[in-house]
């Protein structure tokens, strides 16, 4: 396959050139005839590395924590949104349920998925601070435990790549050091850490902040807290949800200006709602409501996003942030976090042809995963309010979703 005449992002700059793709990878950059190959005319279009989402709980009506998740529905929808790789993200479920989720995700990785690839697991908990639980179910938040972490690593079968931890929790030092020894990226989140406690977390090996500003001790001018560490310590990379709901556009600009394009990972934090026009649904018995595109609990707490990384790309572009910097935050940096930047995350000879092609208005024209064109369905958002029917579980009074 040849991608012809595109404005290709190469080493931080857009260059009009062709890409030759063979055996799933980018084999050459230059000018090619294409008479004997399938060709995509990318004239007047941007050719970017595919987006990589390291914090995504689900999409298109399905969630990785579901009893029987349709993972291909999630990854297929994400590919339609330019995402070529993701980290399947779990929350603070009951421990045995969480371990079962790891089994399901590990099996899906080994089998392979339709659409976006799954590069690993991001365990958002359960070793968090209940004071900053956000939408997490408090009874499933646990104190740090090496024994439980060992069980998680075993069930993840080598695919546990990121874990969100509250660094102020008792025994957090031992847990963070254990995770780092086992090649797991530790991200500080759902935390009430002071500046000193957060800096301790970094000394122990934490290198990231989970959905920066959200589910964290607020910044104080006398006690900057975990945000003071995340925003100023060069060892910390900041996750940033760019739906302009979780943080104000000006706050997104502040993070970008303080951290620079090299130290931000754009994430979505989506769940069931991405790609669907839902009004309400249930997660492990906890009702969530969607009003004006915002998911909330009954008490008003924001409970995840409805917007993909692609929509965040457009939002940041509207602020005047250069597309090359946005691409770095949406592709290369997350690839580095997952340890796959030698394989994907930028357009280079020898890397997988994970590519998104956008027109001049940033509409997605094509997504390629391992060099294969994923067919974009123009009607990818299903407007179906009653996608979930709520029924009573025979064994309890809690409501659960069923398709």
mmCIF file of C-alpha atoms in Angstrom:
data_model
loop_
_atom_site.group_PDB
_atom_site.id
_atom_site.type_symbol
_atom_site.label_atom_id
_atom_site.label_comp_id
_atom_site.label_asym_id
_atom_site.label_seq_id
_atom_site.Cartn_x
_atom_site.Cartn_y
_atom_site.Cartn_z
ATOM 1 C CA UNK A 1 0.000 0.000 0.000
ATOM 2 C CA UNK A 2 1.080 3.569 -0.677
ATOM 3 C CA UNK A 3 -0.178 6.725 1.009
ATOM 4 C CA UNK A 4 0.344 9.433 -1.611
ATOM 5 C CA UNK A 5 0.976 13.168 -1.323
ATOM 6 C CA UNK A 6 0.144 13.501 2.366
ATOM 7 C CA UNK A 7 1.351 16.119 4.823
ATOM 8 C CA UNK A 8 3.169 13.506 6.876
ATOM 9 C CA UNK A 9 4.322 14.217 10.420
ATOM 10 C CA UNK A 10 7.973 13.157 10.470
ATOM 11 C CA UNK A 11 10.199 13.942 13.448
ATOM 12 C CA UNK A 12 8.011 16.841 14.605
ATOM 13 C CA UNK A 13 7.490 18.523 11.218
ATOM 14 C CA UNK A 14 4.967 18.117 8.406
ATOM 15 C CA UNK A 15 6.526 17.101 5.083
ATOM 16 C CA UNK A 16 4.662 16.432 1.858
ATOM 17 C CA UNK A 17 5.719 12.926 0.880
ATOM 18 C CA UNK A 18 4.554 9.352 0.282
ATOM 19 C CA UNK A 19 4.622 6.373 2.630
ATOM 20 C CA UNK A 20 5.199 2.818 1.446
ATOM 21 C CA UNK A 21 3.644 0.145 3.661
ATOM 22 C CA UNK A 22 4.415 -3.554 3.488
ATOM 23 C CA UNK A 23 3.983 -6.458 5.886
ATOM 24 C CA UNK A 24 2.135 -4.277 8.430
ATOM 25 C CA UNK A 25 4.968 -1.761 8.744
ATOM 26 C CA UNK A 26 6.203 1.466 7.220
ATOM 27 C CA UNK A 27 8.896 0.308 4.829
ATOM 28 C CA UNK A 28 9.946 3.560 3.151
ATOM 29 C CA UNK A 29 9.358 7.313 2.958
ATOM 30 C CA UNK A 30 9.748 9.124 -0.349
ATOM 31 C CA UNK A 31 8.102 9.242 -3.775
ATOM 32 C CA UNK A 32 6.565 6.065 -5.151
ATOM 33 C CA UNK A 33 4.730 5.135 -8.348
ATOM 34 C CA UNK A 34 1.905 3.102 -6.866
ATOM 35 C CA UNK A 35 0.858 1.596 -10.189
ATOM 36 C CA UNK A 36 1.161 -1.909 -8.797
ATOM 37 C CA UNK A 37 -0.067 -1.133 -5.267
ATOM 38 C CA UNK A 38 -3.227 -0.098 -3.502
ATOM 39 C CA UNK A 39 -2.982 3.651 -2.987
ATOM 40 C CA UNK A 40 -4.602 6.225 -0.720
ATOM 41 C CA UNK A 41 -4.608 9.773 -2.043
ATOM 42 C CA UNK A 42 -3.854 11.942 0.985
ATOM 43 C CA UNK A 43 -3.449 15.216 -0.916
ATOM 44 C CA UNK A 44 -4.104 18.234 1.338
ATOM 45 C CA UNK A 45 -4.498 15.891 4.324
ATOM 46 C CA UNK A 46 -2.597 15.367 7.555
ATOM 47 C CA UNK A 47 -0.979 11.951 8.027
ATOM 48 C CA UNK A 48 -0.406 11.347 11.739
ATOM 49 C CA UNK A 49 0.534 8.400 13.932
ATOM 50 C CA UNK A 50 -2.579 6.713 15.301
ATOM 51 C CA UNK A 51 -3.792 7.921 18.683
ATOM 52 C CA UNK A 52 -2.956 5.868 21.800
ATOM 53 C CA UNK A 53 -5.319 5.994 24.784
ATOM 54 C CA UNK A 54 -3.818 4.790 28.069
ATOM 55 C CA UNK A 55 -6.929 5.480 30.168
ATOM 56 C CA UNK A 56 -10.130 4.060 28.689
ATOM 57 C CA UNK A 57 -12.722 1.988 30.572
ATOM 58 C CA UNK A 58 -14.894 1.213 27.562
ATOM 59 C CA UNK A 59 -16.902 2.573 24.641
ATOM 60 C CA UNK A 60 -19.902 1.952 22.418
ATOM 61 C CA UNK A 61 -22.053 0.490 25.178
ATOM 62 C CA UNK A 62 -19.447 -1.839 26.644
ATOM 63 C CA UNK A 63 -16.988 -1.685 29.498
ATOM 64 C CA UNK A 64 -13.953 -3.830 30.254
ATOM 65 C CA UNK A 65 -15.437 -4.523 33.700
ATOM 66 C CA UNK A 66 -18.668 -5.982 32.265
ATOM 67 C CA UNK A 67 -19.330 -9.665 33.025
ATOM 68 C CA UNK A 68 -18.977 -10.504 29.318
ATOM 69 C CA UNK A 69 -17.611 -7.419 27.575
ATOM 70 C CA UNK A 70 -17.727 -7.171 23.788
ATOM 71 C CA UNK A 71 -14.122 -6.047 23.522
ATOM 72 C CA UNK A 72 -14.203 -5.954 19.727
ATOM 73 C CA UNK A 73 -17.073 -3.446 19.917
ATOM 74 C CA UNK A 74 -14.857 -1.213 22.059
ATOM 75 C CA UNK A 75 -11.749 -1.548 19.932
ATOM 76 C CA UNK A 76 -13.718 -1.247 16.694
ATOM 77 C CA UNK A 77 -15.318 1.995 17.757
ATOM 78 C CA UNK A 78 -11.987 3.357 18.950
ATOM 79 C CA UNK A 79 -10.394 2.615 15.577
ATOM 80 C CA UNK A 80 -13.200 4.605 13.942
ATOM 81 C CA UNK A 81 -12.022 7.482 16.146
ATOM 82 C CA UNK A 82 -8.374 7.264 15.094
ATOM 83 C CA UNK A 83 -7.221 5.259 18.133
ATOM 84 C CA UNK A 84 -4.908 2.451 17.033
ATOM 85 C CA UNK A 85 -3.693 1.266 20.456
ATOM 86 C CA UNK A 86 -5.101 1.445 23.981
ATOM 87 C CA UNK A 87 -4.616 0.297 27.549
ATOM 88 C CA UNK A 88 -7.739 -1.433 28.848
ATOM 89 C CA UNK A 89 -8.508 0.339 32.108
ATOM 90 C CA UNK A 90 -10.114 -1.198 35.173
ATOM 91 C CA UNK A 91 -11.467 0.507 38.281
ATOM 92 C CA UNK A 92 -11.803 -0.391 41.936
ATOM 93 C CA UNK A 93 -13.977 -3.469 41.541
ATOM 94 C CA UNK A 94 -14.259 -6.187 44.156
ATOM 95 C CA UNK A 95 -10.886 -7.963 44.045
ATOM 96 C CA UNK A 96 -12.067 -11.306 42.620
ATOM 97 C CA UNK A 97 -14.052 -9.453 39.971
ATOM 98 C CA UNK A 98 -10.985 -7.364 39.171
ATOM 99 C CA UNK A 99 -8.847 -10.481 38.753
ATOM 100 C CA UNK A 100 -11.491 -11.957 36.436
ATOM 101 C CA UNK A 101 -11.347 -8.746 34.369
ATOM 102 C CA UNK A 102 -7.588 -9.199 34.053
ATOM 103 C CA UNK A 103 -8.161 -12.757 32.789
ATOM 104 C CA UNK A 104 -10.584 -11.521 30.127
ATOM 105 C CA UNK A 105 -8.353 -8.654 28.965
ATOM 106 C CA UNK A 106 -5.207 -10.822 28.871
ATOM 107 C CA UNK A 107 -7.062 -13.410 26.782
ATOM 108 C CA UNK A 108 -8.250 -10.697 24.373
ATOM 109 C CA UNK A 109 -4.693 -9.370 23.971
ATOM 110 C CA UNK A 110 -3.377 -12.847 23.219
ATOM 111 C CA UNK A 111 -6.189 -13.558 20.751
ATOM 112 C CA UNK A 112 -5.984 -10.178 19.046
ATOM 113 C CA UNK A 113 -8.730 -7.620 18.565
ATOM 114 C CA UNK A 114 -10.659 -6.134 15.691
ATOM 115 C CA UNK A 115 -9.822 -2.459 15.420
ATOM 116 C CA UNK A 116 -7.486 -0.851 17.938
ATOM 117 C CA UNK A 117 -4.838 -3.040 19.539
ATOM 118 C CA UNK A 118 -4.714 -3.521 23.313
ATOM 119 C CA UNK A 119 -1.158 -2.993 24.553
ATOM 120 C CA UNK A 120 -1.832 -3.743 28.211
ATOM 121 C CA UNK A 121 -3.853 -3.008 31.332
ATOM 122 C CA UNK A 122 -4.111 0.192 33.340
ATOM 123 C CA UNK A 123 -5.341 -0.697 36.840
ATOM 124 C CA UNK A 124 -6.914 2.471 38.209
ATOM 125 C CA UNK A 125 -6.798 1.220 41.756
ATOM 126 C CA UNK A 126 -7.753 -0.416 44.010
ATOM 127 C CA UNK A 127 -5.000 1.150 46.178
ATOM 128 C CA UNK A 128 -6.475 4.643 46.335
ATOM 129 C CA UNK A 129 -7.648 7.188 48.913
ATOM 130 C CA UNK A 130 -11.371 6.943 49.589
ATOM 131 C CA UNK A 131 -11.399 10.676 50.376
ATOM 132 C CA UNK A 132 -10.754 11.314 46.668
ATOM 133 C CA UNK A 133 -12.767 8.374 45.359
ATOM 134 C CA UNK A 134 -14.460 10.303 42.553
ATOM 135 C CA UNK A 135 -16.858 7.797 40.965
ATOM 136 C CA UNK A 136 -15.091 4.766 42.475
ATOM 137 C CA UNK A 137 -17.163 2.513 44.737
ATOM 138 C CA UNK A 138 -15.673 3.147 48.217
ATOM 139 C CA UNK A 139 -15.992 -0.383 49.613
ATOM 140 C CA UNK A 140 -13.737 -1.678 46.834
ATOM 141 C CA UNK A 141 -10.909 0.750 47.614
ATOM 142 C CA UNK A 142 -8.181 -1.157 49.479
ATOM 143 C CA UNK A 143 -5.030 -0.323 51.455
ATOM 144 C CA UNK A 144 -1.788 -1.106 49.562
ATOM 145 C CA UNK A 145 -0.901 -4.788 49.693
ATOM 146 C CA UNK A 146 2.054 -6.549 48.090
ATOM 147 C CA UNK A 147 0.182 -9.860 48.290
ATOM 148 C CA UNK A 148 -2.785 -8.486 46.352
ATOM 149 C CA UNK A 149 -0.506 -6.769 43.865
ATOM 150 C CA UNK A 150 1.290 -10.083 43.265
ATOM 151 C CA UNK A 151 -2.056 -11.720 42.475
ATOM 152 C CA UNK A 152 -2.878 -8.906 40.077
ATOM 153 C CA UNK A 153 0.454 -9.268 38.293
ATOM 154 C CA UNK A 154 0.009 -13.013 38.002
ATOM 155 C CA UNK A 155 -3.499 -12.776 36.524
ATOM 156 C CA UNK A 156 -2.469 -9.983 34.150
ATOM 157 C CA UNK A 157 0.067 -12.395 32.606
ATOM 158 C CA UNK A 158 2.648 -9.698 31.990
ATOM 159 C CA UNK A 159 0.176 -7.172 30.597
ATOM 160 C CA UNK A 160 -0.178 -4.952 33.674
ATOM 161 C CA UNK A 161 1.490 -1.762 32.422
ATOM 162 C CA UNK A 162 0.131 1.068 34.624
ATOM 163 C CA UNK A 163 -1.307 1.236 38.134
ATOM 164 C CA UNK A 164 -2.863 4.281 39.772
ATOM 165 C CA UNK A 165 -1.863 4.534 43.438
ATOM 166 C CA UNK A 166 -2.419 7.087 46.233
ATOM 167 C CA UNK A 167 1.161 7.705 47.465
ATOM 168 C CA UNK A 168 0.057 8.868 50.931
ATOM 169 C CA UNK A 169 -1.575 5.530 51.765
ATOM 170 C CA UNK A 170 0.003 3.334 54.436
ATOM 171 C CA UNK A 171 2.579 0.953 52.911
ATOM 172 C CA UNK A 172 2.498 2.851 49.600
ATOM 173 C CA UNK A 173 6.308 3.013 49.559
ATOM 174 C CA UNK A 174 6.648 -0.772 49.552
ATOM 175 C CA UNK A 175 3.913 -1.123 46.934
ATOM 176 C CA UNK A 176 5.335 1.508 44.565
ATOM 177 C CA UNK A 177 8.842 0.084 44.787
ATOM 178 C CA UNK A 178 7.470 -3.420 44.182
ATOM 179 C CA UNK A 179 5.521 -2.303 41.108
ATOM 180 C CA UNK A 180 8.479 -0.440 39.641
ATOM 181 C CA UNK A 181 10.686 -3.523 40.096
ATOM 182 C CA UNK A 182 8.079 -5.415 38.108
ATOM 183 C CA UNK A 183 8.090 -2.852 35.277
ATOM 184 C CA UNK A 184 4.711 -1.289 36.087
ATOM 185 C CA UNK A 185 4.358 2.478 35.613
ATOM 186 C CA UNK A 186 3.008 4.020 38.829
ATOM 187 C CA UNK A 187 0.625 6.936 38.385
ATOM 188 C CA UNK A 188 -0.464 9.054 41.351
ATOM 189 C CA UNK A 189 -4.215 9.468 41.428
ATOM 190 C CA UNK A 190 -7.389 9.474 43.520
ATOM 191 C CA UNK A 191 -5.108 11.009 46.098
ATOM 192 C CA UNK A 192 -5.169 13.538 48.907
ATOM 193 C CA UNK A 193 -1.371 13.682 49.024
ATOM 194 C CA UNK A 194 0.434 16.740 50.295
ATOM 195 C CA UNK A 195 3.350 18.094 48.290
ATOM 196 C CA UNK A 196 5.793 16.193 50.499
ATOM 197 C CA UNK A 197 3.837 12.931 50.198
ATOM 198 C CA UNK A 198 3.644 13.269 46.411
ATOM 199 C CA UNK A 199 7.350 14.041 46.136
ATOM 200 C CA UNK A 200 8.016 10.945 48.257
ATOM 201 C CA UNK A 201 5.952 8.963 45.746
ATOM 202 C CA UNK A 202 8.190 10.212 42.942
ATOM 203 C CA UNK A 203 11.319 9.303 44.903
ATOM 204 C CA UNK A 204 9.918 5.789 45.335
ATOM 205 C CA UNK A 205 9.339 5.511 41.583
ATOM 206 C CA UNK A 206 6.007 7.108 40.592
ATOM 207 C CA UNK A 207 6.326 8.847 37.213
ATOM 208 C CA UNK A 208 2.829 9.959 36.302
ATOM 209 C CA UNK A 209 -0.328 11.718 37.521
ATOM 210 C CA UNK A 210 -3.749 10.232 36.739
ATOM 211 C CA UNK A 211 -6.302 12.591 35.109
ATOM 212 C CA UNK A 212 -4.505 15.639 36.462
ATOM 213 C CA UNK A 213 -6.619 17.947 38.676
ATOM 214 C CA UNK A 214 -9.430 15.375 38.935
ATOM 215 C CA UNK A 215 -9.862 13.263 42.099
ATOM 216 C CA UNK A 216 -6.910 15.078 43.696
ATOM 217 C CA UNK A 217 -6.314 17.408 46.601
ATOM 218 C CA UNK A 218 -6.936 20.891 45.145
ATOM 219 C CA UNK A 219 -3.945 23.160 44.628
ATOM 220 C CA UNK A 220 -3.343 25.487 47.558
ATOM 221 C CA UNK A 221 -1.012 28.454 47.482
ATOM 222 C CA UNK A 222 0.418 27.498 50.887
ATOM 223 C CA UNK A 223 0.131 23.714 50.483
ATOM 224 C CA UNK A 224 0.438 22.944 46.747
ATOM 225 C CA UNK A 225 -0.298 19.261 47.315
ATOM 226 C CA UNK A 226 0.055 16.567 44.686
ATOM 227 C CA UNK A 227 -0.650 19.115 41.942
ATOM 228 C CA UNK A 228 2.358 21.160 43.000
ATOM 229 C CA UNK A 229 4.468 18.064 42.433
ATOM 230 C CA UNK A 230 2.779 16.922 39.207
ATOM 231 C CA UNK A 231 2.966 20.328 37.534
ATOM 232 C CA UNK A 232 6.564 21.168 38.436
ATOM 233 C CA UNK A 233 8.505 17.921 38.867
ATOM 234 C CA UNK A 234 10.133 17.026 35.510
ATOM 235 C CA UNK A 235 9.995 13.326 36.408
ATOM 236 C CA UNK A 236 6.169 13.362 36.343
ATOM 237 C CA UNK A 237 4.105 13.014 33.189
ATOM 238 C CA UNK A 238 0.530 14.337 33.418
ATOM 239 C CA UNK A 239 -2.529 12.556 32.093
ATOM 240 C CA UNK A 240 -4.912 15.160 30.671
ATOM 241 C CA UNK A 241 -8.591 14.602 29.823
ATOM 242 C CA UNK A 242 -9.306 17.059 27.026
ATOM 243 C CA UNK A 243 -13.108 16.934 26.825
ATOM 244 C CA UNK A 244 -13.228 20.471 28.285
ATOM 245 C CA UNK A 245 -15.539 19.142 31.011
ATOM 246 C CA UNK A 246 -13.100 17.478 33.384
ATOM 247 C CA UNK A 247 -10.911 20.562 33.169
ATOM 248 C CA UNK A 248 -11.525 24.043 31.776
ATOM 249 C CA UNK A 249 -9.835 24.848 28.444
ATOM 250 C CA UNK A 250 -7.615 27.350 30.229
ATOM 251 C CA UNK A 251 -6.562 24.641 32.703
ATOM 252 C CA UNK A 252 -5.610 22.401 29.775
ATOM 253 C CA UNK A 253 -3.516 25.266 28.430
ATOM 254 C CA UNK A 254 -1.858 25.705 31.840
ATOM 255 C CA UNK A 255 -0.880 22.018 31.968
ATOM 256 C CA UNK A 256 0.493 22.193 28.421
ATOM 257 C CA UNK A 257 2.498 25.358 29.107
ATOM 258 C CA UNK A 258 3.908 24.105 32.421
ATOM 259 C CA UNK A 259 4.717 20.542 31.376
ATOM 260 C CA UNK A 260 5.437 20.986 27.678
ATOM 261 C CA UNK A 261 4.390 18.635 24.908
ATOM 262 C CA UNK A 262 6.899 15.989 26.044
ATOM 263 C CA UNK A 263 5.285 15.448 29.453
ATOM 264 C CA UNK A 264 1.549 15.160 28.781
ATOM 265 C CA UNK A 265 -0.481 12.081 27.873
ATOM 266 C CA UNK A 266 -3.870 12.870 26.384
ATOM 267 C CA UNK A 267 -6.460 10.366 27.656
ATOM 268 C CA UNK A 268 -10.209 9.947 27.302
ATOM 269 C CA UNK A 269 -11.399 8.204 30.519
ATOM 270 C CA UNK A 270 -14.443 7.065 28.544
ATOM 271 C CA UNK A 271 -16.856 4.334 29.593
ATOM 272 C CA UNK A 272 -20.081 3.034 28.111
ATOM 273 C CA UNK A 273 -21.154 6.336 26.602
ATOM 274 C CA UNK A 274 -18.547 7.020 23.945
ATOM 275 C CA UNK A 275 -20.354 6.599 20.634
ATOM 276 C CA UNK A 276 -23.832 6.310 22.155
ATOM 277 C CA UNK A 277 -26.563 8.738 23.073
ATOM 278 C CA UNK A 278 -27.304 7.259 26.499
ATOM 279 C CA UNK A 279 -29.271 9.027 29.213
ATOM 280 C CA UNK A 280 -28.608 6.701 32.142
ATOM 281 C CA UNK A 281 -26.905 3.400 32.867
ATOM 282 C CA UNK A 282 -25.470 1.364 35.727
ATOM 283 C CA UNK A 283 -21.912 0.363 36.628
ATOM 284 C CA UNK A 284 -21.683 -2.379 39.270
ATOM 285 C CA UNK A 285 -25.025 -1.286 40.714
ATOM 286 C CA UNK A 286 -24.155 2.418 40.743
ATOM 287 C CA UNK A 287 -26.435 4.555 38.563
ATOM 288 C CA UNK A 288 -24.885 7.146 36.269
ATOM 289 C CA UNK A 289 -26.680 9.884 34.371
ATOM 290 C CA UNK A 290 -25.761 11.730 31.188
ATOM 291 C CA UNK A 291 -26.834 15.363 30.936
ATOM 292 C CA UNK A 292 -25.535 17.634 28.158
ATOM 293 C CA UNK A 293 -22.844 15.096 27.312
ATOM 294 C CA UNK A 294 -21.523 14.873 30.897
ATOM 295 C CA UNK A 295 -21.650 11.632 32.924
ATOM 296 C CA UNK A 296 -22.441 12.152 36.600
ATOM 297 C CA UNK A 297 -23.436 10.236 39.710
ATOM 298 C CA UNK A 298 -26.688 11.137 41.427
ATOM 299 C CA UNK A 299 -24.792 13.559 43.699
ATOM 300 C CA UNK A 300 -23.338 15.413 40.699
ATOM 301 C CA UNK A 301 -19.842 13.862 40.788
ATOM 302 C CA UNK A 302 -18.373 13.556 37.277
ATOM 303 C CA UNK A 303 -18.092 9.853 36.428
ATOM 304 C CA UNK A 304 -15.972 9.541 33.307
ATOM 305 C CA UNK A 305 -16.127 11.110 29.875
ATOM 306 C CA UNK A 306 -18.243 10.664 26.762
ATOM 307 C CA UNK A 307 -15.520 12.077 24.488
ATOM 308 C CA UNK A 308 -12.676 10.218 22.775
ATOM 309 C CA UNK A 309 -9.035 11.229 22.424
ATOM 310 C CA UNK A 310 -9.874 12.348 18.870
ATOM 311 C CA UNK A 311 -12.375 14.880 20.188
ATOM 312 C CA UNK A 312 -9.692 16.043 22.616
ATOM 313 C CA UNK A 313 -7.316 16.525 19.682
ATOM 314 C CA UNK A 314 -9.808 18.873 18.052
ATOM 315 C CA UNK A 315 -10.360 20.701 21.332
ATOM 316 C CA UNK A 316 -6.650 21.359 21.867
ATOM 317 C CA UNK A 317 -6.273 22.453 18.247
ATOM 318 C CA UNK A 318 -9.020 25.030 18.857
ATOM 319 C CA UNK A 319 -6.763 26.567 21.534
ATOM 320 C CA UNK A 320 -4.048 27.192 18.952
ATOM 321 C CA UNK A 321 -1.766 24.379 20.144
ATOM 322 C CA UNK A 322 0.347 23.140 17.193
ATOM 323 C CA UNK A 323 -0.874 19.867 15.693
ATOM 324 C CA UNK A 324 2.639 18.407 15.930
ATOM 325 C CA UNK A 325 2.610 18.972 19.714
ATOM 326 C CA UNK A 326 -0.910 17.550 20.006
ATOM 327 C CA UNK A 327 0.193 14.447 18.123
ATOM 328 C CA UNK A 328 3.088 13.949 20.510
ATOM 329 C CA UNK A 329 0.697 14.122 23.485
ATOM 330 C CA UNK A 330 -1.822 11.794 21.816
ATOM 331 C CA UNK A 331 0.557 9.218 20.332
ATOM 332 C CA UNK A 332 4.288 9.209 21.067
ATOM 333 C CA UNK A 333 4.146 10.017 24.785
ATOM 334 C CA UNK A 334 1.515 7.330 25.562
ATOM 335 C CA UNK A 335 3.578 4.862 23.517
ATOM 336 C CA UNK A 336 6.573 5.637 25.743
ATOM 337 C CA UNK A 337 4.462 5.122 28.870
ATOM 338 C CA UNK A 338 3.424 1.681 27.590
ATOM 339 C CA UNK A 339 6.983 0.838 26.506
ATOM 340 C CA UNK A 340 5.991 0.368 22.853
ATOM 341 C CA UNK A 341 7.551 3.486 21.319
ATOM 342 C CA UNK A 342 10.051 1.372 19.370
ATOM 343 C CA UNK A 343 7.079 -0.209 17.592
ATOM 344 C CA UNK A 344 4.488 2.548 17.238
ATOM 345 C CA UNK A 345 3.570 6.085 18.305
ATOM 346 C CA UNK A 346 5.318 7.940 15.482
ATOM 347 C CA UNK A 347 5.737 7.592 11.726
ATOM 348 C CA UNK A 348 9.130 6.020 11.120
ATOM 349 C CA UNK A 349 10.503 3.339 8.832
ATOM 350 C CA UNK A 350 10.310 -0.002 10.619
ATOM 351 C CA UNK A 351 7.416 0.916 12.892
ATOM 352 C CA UNK A 352 3.927 -0.496 12.537
ATOM 353 C CA UNK A 353 1.743 1.433 10.105
ATOM 354 C CA UNK A 354 -0.597 2.711 12.817
ATOM 355 C CA UNK A 355 -1.834 5.852 11.126
ATOM 356 C CA UNK A 356 -4.743 8.282 11.135
ATOM 357 C CA UNK A 357 -5.405 10.494 8.119
ATOM 358 C CA UNK A 358 -7.280 13.757 8.735
ATOM 359 C CA UNK A 359 -8.543 16.281 6.222
ATOM 360 C CA UNK A 360 -7.772 19.990 6.597
ATOM 361 C CA UNK A 361 -10.764 20.353 8.960
ATOM 362 C CA UNK A 362 -9.479 17.451 11.084
ATOM 363 C CA UNK A 363 -12.202 15.031 9.987
ATOM 364 C CA UNK A 364 -11.025 11.415 10.087
ATOM 365 C CA UNK A 365 -10.737 9.998 6.570
ATOM 366 C CA UNK A 366 -8.837 6.759 7.247
ATOM 367 C CA UNK A 367 -7.452 4.815 10.191
ATOM 368 C CA UNK A 368 -4.786 2.177 9.566
ATOM 369 C CA UNK A 369 -3.946 -0.432 12.196
ATOM 370 C CA UNK A 370 -0.861 -2.525 11.362
ATOM 371 C CA UNK A 371 -1.189 -1.245 7.799
ATOM 372 C CA UNK A 372 -4.773 -2.436 7.404
ATOM 373 C CA UNK A 373 -7.379 0.211 6.583
ATOM 374 C CA UNK A 374 -10.176 0.214 9.136
ATOM 375 C CA UNK A 375 -13.433 1.128 7.436
ATOM 376 C CA UNK A 376 -14.857 4.314 8.964
ATOM 377 C CA UNK A 377 -18.620 4.240 9.421
ATOM 378 C CA UNK A 378 -19.969 7.757 9.031
ATOM 379 C CA UNK A 379 -22.874 6.833 11.286
ATOM 380 C CA UNK A 380 -20.669 5.573 14.070
ATOM 381 C CA UNK A 381 -22.589 7.280 16.869
ATOM 382 C CA UNK A 382 -25.741 5.366 17.655
ATOM 383 C CA UNK A 383 -28.542 7.583 18.938
ATOM 384 C CA UNK A 384 -30.416 5.071 20.989
ATOM 385 C CA UNK A 385 -31.449 6.260 24.421
ATOM 386 C CA UNK A 386 -32.739 2.912 25.621
ATOM 387 C CA UNK A 387 -29.674 0.882 24.640
ATOM 388 C CA UNK A 388 -29.675 -0.344 28.239
ATOM 389 C CA UNK A 389 -32.781 -1.856 29.731
ATOM 390 C CA UNK A 390 -32.668 -1.901 33.504
ATOM 391 C CA UNK A 391 -33.828 -5.009 35.245
ATOM 392 C CA UNK A 392 -33.791 -6.267 38.797
ATOM 393 C CA UNK A 393 -31.112 -8.755 39.695
ATOM 394 C CA UNK A 394 -32.821 -11.750 41.274
ATOM 395 C CA UNK A 395 -30.132 -11.986 43.942
ATOM 396 C CA UNK A 396 -30.119 -8.374 45.059
ATOM 397 C CA UNK A 397 -32.016 -5.159 44.841
ATOM 398 C CA UNK A 398 -29.350 -3.386 42.847
ATOM 399 C CA UNK A 399 -30.049 -2.529 39.217
ATOM 400 C CA UNK A 400 -27.771 -3.918 36.536
ATOM 401 C CA UNK A 401 -27.510 -3.165 32.828
ATOM 402 C CA UNK A 402 -28.483 -5.699 30.203
ATOM 403 C CA UNK A 403 -28.356 -5.372 26.413
#
